[in-house]
Amino acid sequence: MSLLSTLLATLHLLTASPAGDSLPAPPFVARRLADGVYAVLGDTGRGSEGRPNAGFVVTAEGVVVIDALASPRQGEGLLHAIRSVTRQPVRWLVLTHHHPDHHFGAIVFKRAGAKVIAHPDTRVLASEGGTDALVADWVRVVGLDAMRGFEFADVPDRPVTGSDTLLLGGRTIVITHPGAAHTAGDLLVWLPKERVLFAGDLLIEDGVSMVVDGSAHGLRHGLDVIDSLAPLVAVPGHGAIPARPAELVARTRAYITGLSADMRRAIENGVPMRRALASLPPADEHRPVSLDSRRRRNAARVYVEEERGYMGLEDSTQ
Ligand SMILES: [Zn+2]
C-alpha cells in the first residue's frame, strides 16, 4: 500500500469517526466588495502556514468560488461563509494556481457539485517528490484533522491556458493566464463591470510574491497585465486588500526588479550565488515560509534566471 493510500485510508477512518463530526467549522467571514462579490480573507503574516484569501461571486444562476483554501476543513469553512450569504448552488470553482494552500480544500466544492476551472499545468516544486510526499508534507503544516476527507480535485473540468469568459446569471467573469509568473499555472480572475480582480499569489500584501515556481520576468509581465486592468479592488493571495491596488503592484514590481538587478550585477562581477545571497538575512531552517527564507529562495531562483539571461540562454519558464 502506498504512503498516500495509507494516509487516505487513515483520513477516511477519521472522517467516519463520530467524534470528528462535532468539530465546528471555523467562522470565516464573507466581506462584500461589490454587489454579489465577496472576499473571505485569511490570517495574515504566516505565508502558506496560514490561510490564504479566497472569494466568491453570487449570480442568479449559481455561485462561482475563487480558490478553495488549504484543507477540506478550510474548504468547509469557506462553504459555510458562502451559505451565510446565499443558498444558490456552487457551480464553478476557479483555482488561481496549484499551490496546496489554495486548492487542498477543492474536494469540498467538487462534492457540492462544482466544476473546476484551472490551468492544466499543476506542476509545482513542492510536488517534485510525488503526490504522496506533497500530501504528507502538507499534513505536517495543517494537521491530520484538517485533512479529513481529502482528495485531489485541482484537475480542471474547464482548462484555461489563454483567456476564457464565464457568463453566468448575468455576470461576466474573465479568467486569464498571464504567463508563468508565480507558478506555471497562474490564473487571474477579473470582473470587468465591478472592476474587481482576484490576483492569486501574484500579489502578496503581507510578504513577498514568490517566483521559485515561476520567474521574475513572468511576474513583471503579470504585474503589467494587472496594471492594464486598473482594478478598483485587487484581492491579493495573502494579506489585506490594499487601499490602492496600484501601490501594491508598484511595490511588488520594485522588489522583483531590484532583486533581478542585484543578481545581474553579482553575475556581471563574477560573484558566485552563495556570496550573492550572503547579503540577505539567513533563512530560518525551521520556518521555510518566513519572510527571510522566502527572500532567499526568490534570490536563488532569480540568480539562476539572470545567469541564464547573461549566458544568452532562454529561460525555460518563459
Ligand atoms: Zn502560491
Coordinates of C-alpha atoms and ligand atoms in Angstrom, one line a residue:
M1 CA 0.0 0.0 0.0
S2 CA 1.5 3.4 -0.9
L3 CA 2.0 6.1 1.6
L4 CA -0.8 8.1 0.0
S5 CA -3.3 5.3 0.1
T6 CA -2.4 4.6 3.7
L7 CA -2.8 8.2 4.5
L8 CA -6.1 8.5 2.7
A9 CA -7.4 5.4 4.4
T10 CA -6.5 6.9 7.8
L11 CA -8.2 10.1 6.8
H12 CA -11.3 8.1 5.8
L13 CA -11.3 6.4 9.2
L14 CA -11.1 9.8 10.8
T15 CA -14.0 11.0 8.6
A16 CA -16.1 8.1 9.7
S17 CA -15.4 8.7 13.4
P18 CA -18.4 10.2 15.2
A19 CA -16.2 12.4 17.4
G20 CA -14.9 14.2 14.3
D21 CA -18.4 15.3 13.3
S22 CA -18.7 17.5 16.4
L23 CA -15.9 19.8 15.3
P24 CA -17.3 23.2 14.4
A25 CA -16.3 24.8 11.1
P26 CA -14.1 27.8 11.6
P27 CA -16.1 31.0 11.4
F28 CA -14.9 32.5 8.1
V29 CA -16.4 35.9 7.3
A30 CA -17.7 37.0 3.9
R31 CA -16.7 40.5 3.2
R32 CA -18.7 42.3 0.5
L33 CA -16.5 44.0 -2.2
A34 CA -19.3 44.9 -4.7
D35 CA -22.8 43.8 -5.3
G36 CA -22.7 40.0 -5.1
V37 CA -18.9 39.9 -4.9
Y38 CA -17.2 38.8 -1.7
A39 CA -13.8 38.1 -0.3
V40 CA -13.0 35.7 2.6
L41 CA -9.8 37.0 4.0
G42 CA -7.2 34.6 5.6
D43 CA -5.0 35.1 8.6
T44 CA -2.0 37.3 7.5
G45 CA 1.7 37.1 8.1
R46 CA 2.0 33.3 8.1
G47 CA 2.6 32.6 4.4
S48 CA 1.4 29.1 3.4
E49 CA 1.4 28.0 7.1
G50 CA -1.7 30.1 7.5
R51 CA -4.9 30.5 5.5
P52 CA -4.8 32.4 2.2
N53 CA -7.6 34.6 0.8
A54 CA -10.5 33.3 -1.3
G55 CA -13.6 34.9 -2.8
F56 CA -16.9 34.2 -4.4
V57 CA -19.4 35.7 -6.8
V58 CA -23.1 35.2 -6.4
T59 CA -25.1 35.2 -9.6
A60 CA -28.8 34.5 -10.4
E61 CA -27.7 31.0 -11.7
G62 CA -25.3 29.9 -9.0
V63 CA -22.1 30.8 -7.3
V64 CA -18.5 31.0 -8.6
V65 CA -15.9 30.4 -6.0
I66 CA -12.3 31.6 -6.3
D67 CA -9.8 29.3 -4.6
A68 CA -10.6 26.5 -2.2
L69 CA -8.2 27.2 0.7
A70 CA -5.7 24.8 2.3
S71 CA -7.6 21.8 3.5
P72 CA -11.1 20.2 3.4
R73 CA -11.8 21.8 6.8
Q74 CA -10.9 25.2 5.5
G75 CA -12.9 24.5 2.3
E76 CA -15.9 23.7 4.6
G77 CA -15.4 27.0 6.4
L78 CA -15.4 28.8 3.1
L79 CA -18.6 27.0 2.0
H80 CA -20.2 27.9 5.3
A81 CA -19.3 31.6 4.7
I82 CA -20.9 31.3 1.2
R83 CA -24.0 29.7 2.8
S84 CA -24.3 32.7 5.1
V85 CA -24.9 34.9 2.0
T86 CA -26.8 32.7 -0.5
R87 CA -28.4 29.3 -1.0
Q88 CA -27.6 29.3 -4.7
P89 CA -25.7 26.2 -5.8
V90 CA -22.0 26.4 -6.2
R91 CA -21.5 26.0 -10.0
W92 CA -17.8 26.7 -10.5
L93 CA -14.5 26.7 -8.5
V94 CA -11.7 28.7 -10.1
L95 CA -8.2 28.0 -8.9
T96 CA -5.7 30.8 -9.2
H97 CA -2.9 28.2 -9.1
H98 CA -1.9 24.8 -7.8
H99 CA -0.2 25.5 -4.5
P100 CA -1.6 23.3 -1.8
D101 CA -2.7 26.3 0.4
H102 CA -5.1 27.4 -2.5
H103 CA -6.6 24.1 -3.6
F104 CA -6.4 21.4 -0.9
G105 CA -10.0 22.3 0.1
A106 CA -11.2 21.8 -3.5
I107 CA -12.8 18.4 -2.9
V108 CA -15.4 20.1 -0.7
F109 CA -16.7 22.1 -3.7
K110 CA -16.5 19.2 -6.1
R111 CA -18.6 17.2 -3.7
A112 CA -21.1 20.2 -3.5
G113 CA -21.5 19.9 -7.3
A114 CA -19.0 22.5 -8.6
K115 CA -16.9 22.1 -11.7
V116 CA -13.3 23.2 -11.6
I117 CA -11.7 25.9 -13.8
A118 CA -7.9 25.9 -13.6
H119 CA -4.8 26.0 -15.7
P120 CA -3.9 22.4 -16.7
D121 CA -0.3 22.7 -15.6
T122 CA -0.4 21.5 -12.0
R123 CA 3.4 21.2 -11.5
V124 CA 5.0 23.0 -8.6
L125 CA 8.3 22.4 -6.9
A126 CA 6.7 21.1 -3.8
S127 CA 5.2 18.2 -5.8
E128 CA 8.5 17.1 -7.4
G129 CA 8.9 14.3 -4.8
G130 CA 5.5 12.9 -5.8
T131 CA 1.9 13.5 -4.6
D132 CA 2.4 11.2 -1.6
A133 CA 5.2 13.3 -0.3
L134 CA 3.3 16.5 -1.1
V135 CA 0.3 15.4 1.0
A136 CA 2.4 14.1 3.8
D137 CA 4.3 17.4 4.0
W138 CA 1.1 19.3 3.9
V139 CA -0.4 17.2 6.8
R140 CA 2.5 18.5 8.8
V141 CA 1.5 22.1 8.0
V142 CA -2.3 22.0 8.6
G143 CA -2.6 18.8 10.8
L144 CA -4.2 15.5 10.0
D145 CA -7.6 16.5 11.4
A146 CA -8.0 19.4 8.9
M147 CA -7.3 17.0 6.1
R148 CA -10.1 14.6 6.8
G149 CA -11.9 13.6 3.6
F150 CA -9.1 14.9 1.4
E151 CA -8.8 14.1 -2.3
F152 CA -7.1 15.9 -5.1
A153 CA -9.6 18.0 -7.1
D154 CA -7.4 20.5 -8.9
V155 CA -7.5 18.9 -12.4
P156 CA -9.7 21.3 -14.4
D157 CA -13.0 20.3 -15.9
R158 CA -12.6 23.5 -17.9
P159 CA -8.9 24.2 -18.6
V160 CA -7.8 27.8 -19.2
T161 CA -4.4 28.4 -20.9
G162 CA -5.2 31.7 -22.5
S163 CA -8.3 33.7 -21.7
D164 CA -11.8 32.5 -21.1
T165 CA -15.0 34.4 -20.3
L166 CA -17.5 32.8 -17.9
L167 CA -21.1 34.2 -18.4
L168 CA -23.4 33.1 -15.6
G169 CA -26.6 34.6 -14.3
G170 CA -26.0 38.0 -15.9
R171 CA -22.4 38.2 -14.6
T172 CA -19.2 38.4 -16.7
I173 CA -16.1 36.8 -15.2
V174 CA -12.9 36.9 -17.2
I175 CA -10.3 34.2 -16.4
T176 CA -6.8 34.9 -17.8
H177 CA -3.5 33.1 -17.7
P178 CA -0.9 36.0 -17.5
G179 CA 2.0 33.6 -18.3
A180 CA 4.1 31.8 -15.7
A181 CA 4.6 34.5 -13.0
H182 CA 4.1 32.9 -9.5
T183 CA 3.6 29.4 -11.0
A184 CA 3.3 27.8 -14.4
G185 CA -0.5 27.5 -13.8
D186 CA -1.4 31.1 -12.7
L187 CA -4.9 32.5 -13.4
L188 CA -6.2 36.0 -12.8
V189 CA -10.0 36.3 -12.2
W190 CA -11.4 39.6 -13.4
L191 CA -14.9 41.1 -13.1
P192 CA -14.8 43.9 -15.7
K193 CA -18.1 45.5 -14.7
E194 CA -17.3 45.7 -11.0
R195 CA -13.6 46.2 -11.7
V196 CA -12.7 43.7 -9.0
L197 CA -9.6 41.5 -9.5
F198 CA -8.6 38.3 -7.7
A199 CA -4.9 38.3 -8.3
G200 CA -3.8 35.0 -6.6
D201 CA -0.3 35.0 -5.3
L202 CA 1.0 37.5 -8.0
L203 CA 0.1 39.9 -5.2
I204 CA 1.0 39.2 -1.6
E205 CA 0.2 42.1 0.7
D206 CA 1.8 40.7 3.9
G207 CA 5.0 39.2 2.5
V208 CA 6.8 38.9 -0.9
S209 CA 5.4 37.4 -4.1
M210 CA 7.4 34.2 -4.7
V211 CA 8.8 33.3 -8.1
V212 CA 10.5 30.0 -7.3
D213 CA 7.8 28.2 -9.3
G214 CA 7.5 30.9 -11.9
S215 CA 10.0 33.7 -12.8
A216 CA 10.8 37.3 -12.1
H217 CA 10.4 38.0 -15.8
G218 CA 7.0 36.4 -15.8
L219 CA 5.9 38.2 -12.6
R220 CA 6.8 41.6 -14.1
H221 CA 4.7 40.7 -17.1
G222 CA 1.8 39.6 -14.8
L223 CA 2.1 42.9 -12.9
D224 CA 1.8 44.8 -16.3
V225 CA -1.3 42.8 -17.0
I226 CA -2.8 43.8 -13.6
D227 CA -1.9 47.5 -14.2
S228 CA -3.5 47.4 -17.6
L229 CA -6.8 46.3 -16.0
A230 CA -6.7 49.2 -13.5
P231 CA -8.7 47.4 -10.8
L232 CA -10.7 49.3 -8.2
V233 CA -10.3 46.4 -5.9
A234 CA -7.5 43.8 -6.0
V235 CA -7.7 40.8 -3.7
P236 CA -4.1 39.5 -3.1
G237 CA -3.4 35.8 -2.5
H238 CA -2.4 36.6 1.1
G239 CA -2.9 39.6 3.4
A240 CA -5.2 42.6 3.5
I241 CA -6.9 44.2 0.5
P242 CA -4.8 47.2 -0.4
A243 CA -6.5 50.6 -0.3
R244 CA -4.8 51.4 -3.6
P245 CA -4.1 48.3 -5.8
A246 CA -1.6 50.2 -8.0
E247 CA 0.6 50.8 -4.9
L248 CA 0.8 47.1 -4.1
V249 CA 1.6 46.4 -7.8
A250 CA 4.3 49.1 -7.8
R251 CA 5.8 47.8 -4.5
T252 CA 5.9 44.2 -5.9
R253 CA 7.5 45.4 -9.2
A254 CA 10.1 47.4 -7.3
Y255 CA 11.0 44.4 -5.2
I256 CA 11.4 41.9 -8.0
T257 CA 13.0 44.4 -10.4
G258 CA 15.5 45.4 -7.7
L259 CA 16.3 41.7 -6.9
S260 CA 16.8 41.0 -10.6
A261 CA 19.2 44.0 -10.9
D262 CA 21.1 42.9 -7.8
M263 CA 21.6 39.4 -9.0
R264 CA 22.5 40.6 -12.5
R265 CA 25.2 42.8 -11.1
A266 CA 26.6 40.0 -9.0
I267 CA 26.8 37.8 -12.1
E268 CA 28.5 40.5 -14.1
N269 CA 31.0 40.9 -11.3
G270 CA 31.7 37.2 -11.2
V271 CA 30.2 36.8 -7.7
P272 CA 29.0 33.3 -7.1
M273 CA 25.5 32.7 -5.9
R274 CA 26.5 31.7 -2.3
R275 CA 28.2 35.1 -1.9
A276 CA 25.4 37.0 -3.7
L277 CA 23.0 35.6 -1.2
A278 CA 25.3 36.4 1.8
S279 CA 24.0 39.9 1.9
L280 CA 20.5 38.6 2.6
P281 CA 19.4 37.7 6.2
P282 CA 19.9 34.0 6.9
A283 CA 17.0 31.6 6.2
D284 CA 15.1 30.1 9.1
E285 CA 15.6 26.4 8.7
H286 CA 12.7 25.7 11.0
R287 CA 10.3 28.0 9.2
P288 CA 10.8 27.9 5.4
V289 CA 7.9 30.2 4.8
S290 CA 9.3 33.0 6.9
L291 CA 10.0 36.3 5.1
D292 CA 13.8 35.9 5.3
S293 CA 13.6 32.3 4.0
R294 CA 11.3 33.4 1.2
R295 CA 13.5 36.3 0.1
R296 CA 16.5 33.9 0.0
R297 CA 14.6 31.3 -2.1
N298 CA 13.5 34.0 -4.5
A299 CA 17.0 35.4 -4.8
A300 CA 18.4 32.0 -5.6
R301 CA 15.8 31.5 -8.3
V302 CA 16.4 35.0 -9.8
Y303 CA 20.2 34.4 -9.7
V304 CA 19.7 31.4 -11.9
E305 CA 17.3 33.2 -14.2
E306 CA 19.7 36.2 -14.6
E307 CA 22.6 33.8 -15.2
R308 CA 20.8 32.1 -18.0
G309 CA 19.9 35.5 -19.5
Y310 CA 23.6 36.6 -19.1
M311 CA 24.7 33.5 -21.0
G312 CA 22.2 34.1 -23.7
L313 CA 20.1 31.1 -22.8
E314 CA 16.3 31.3 -22.9
D315 CA 14.7 30.9 -19.6
S316 CA 12.7 27.6 -19.6
T317 CA 9.8 29.2 -17.7
Q318 CA 9.2 32.0 -20.2
Ligands
ZN1 ZN 1.1 30.3 -4.2

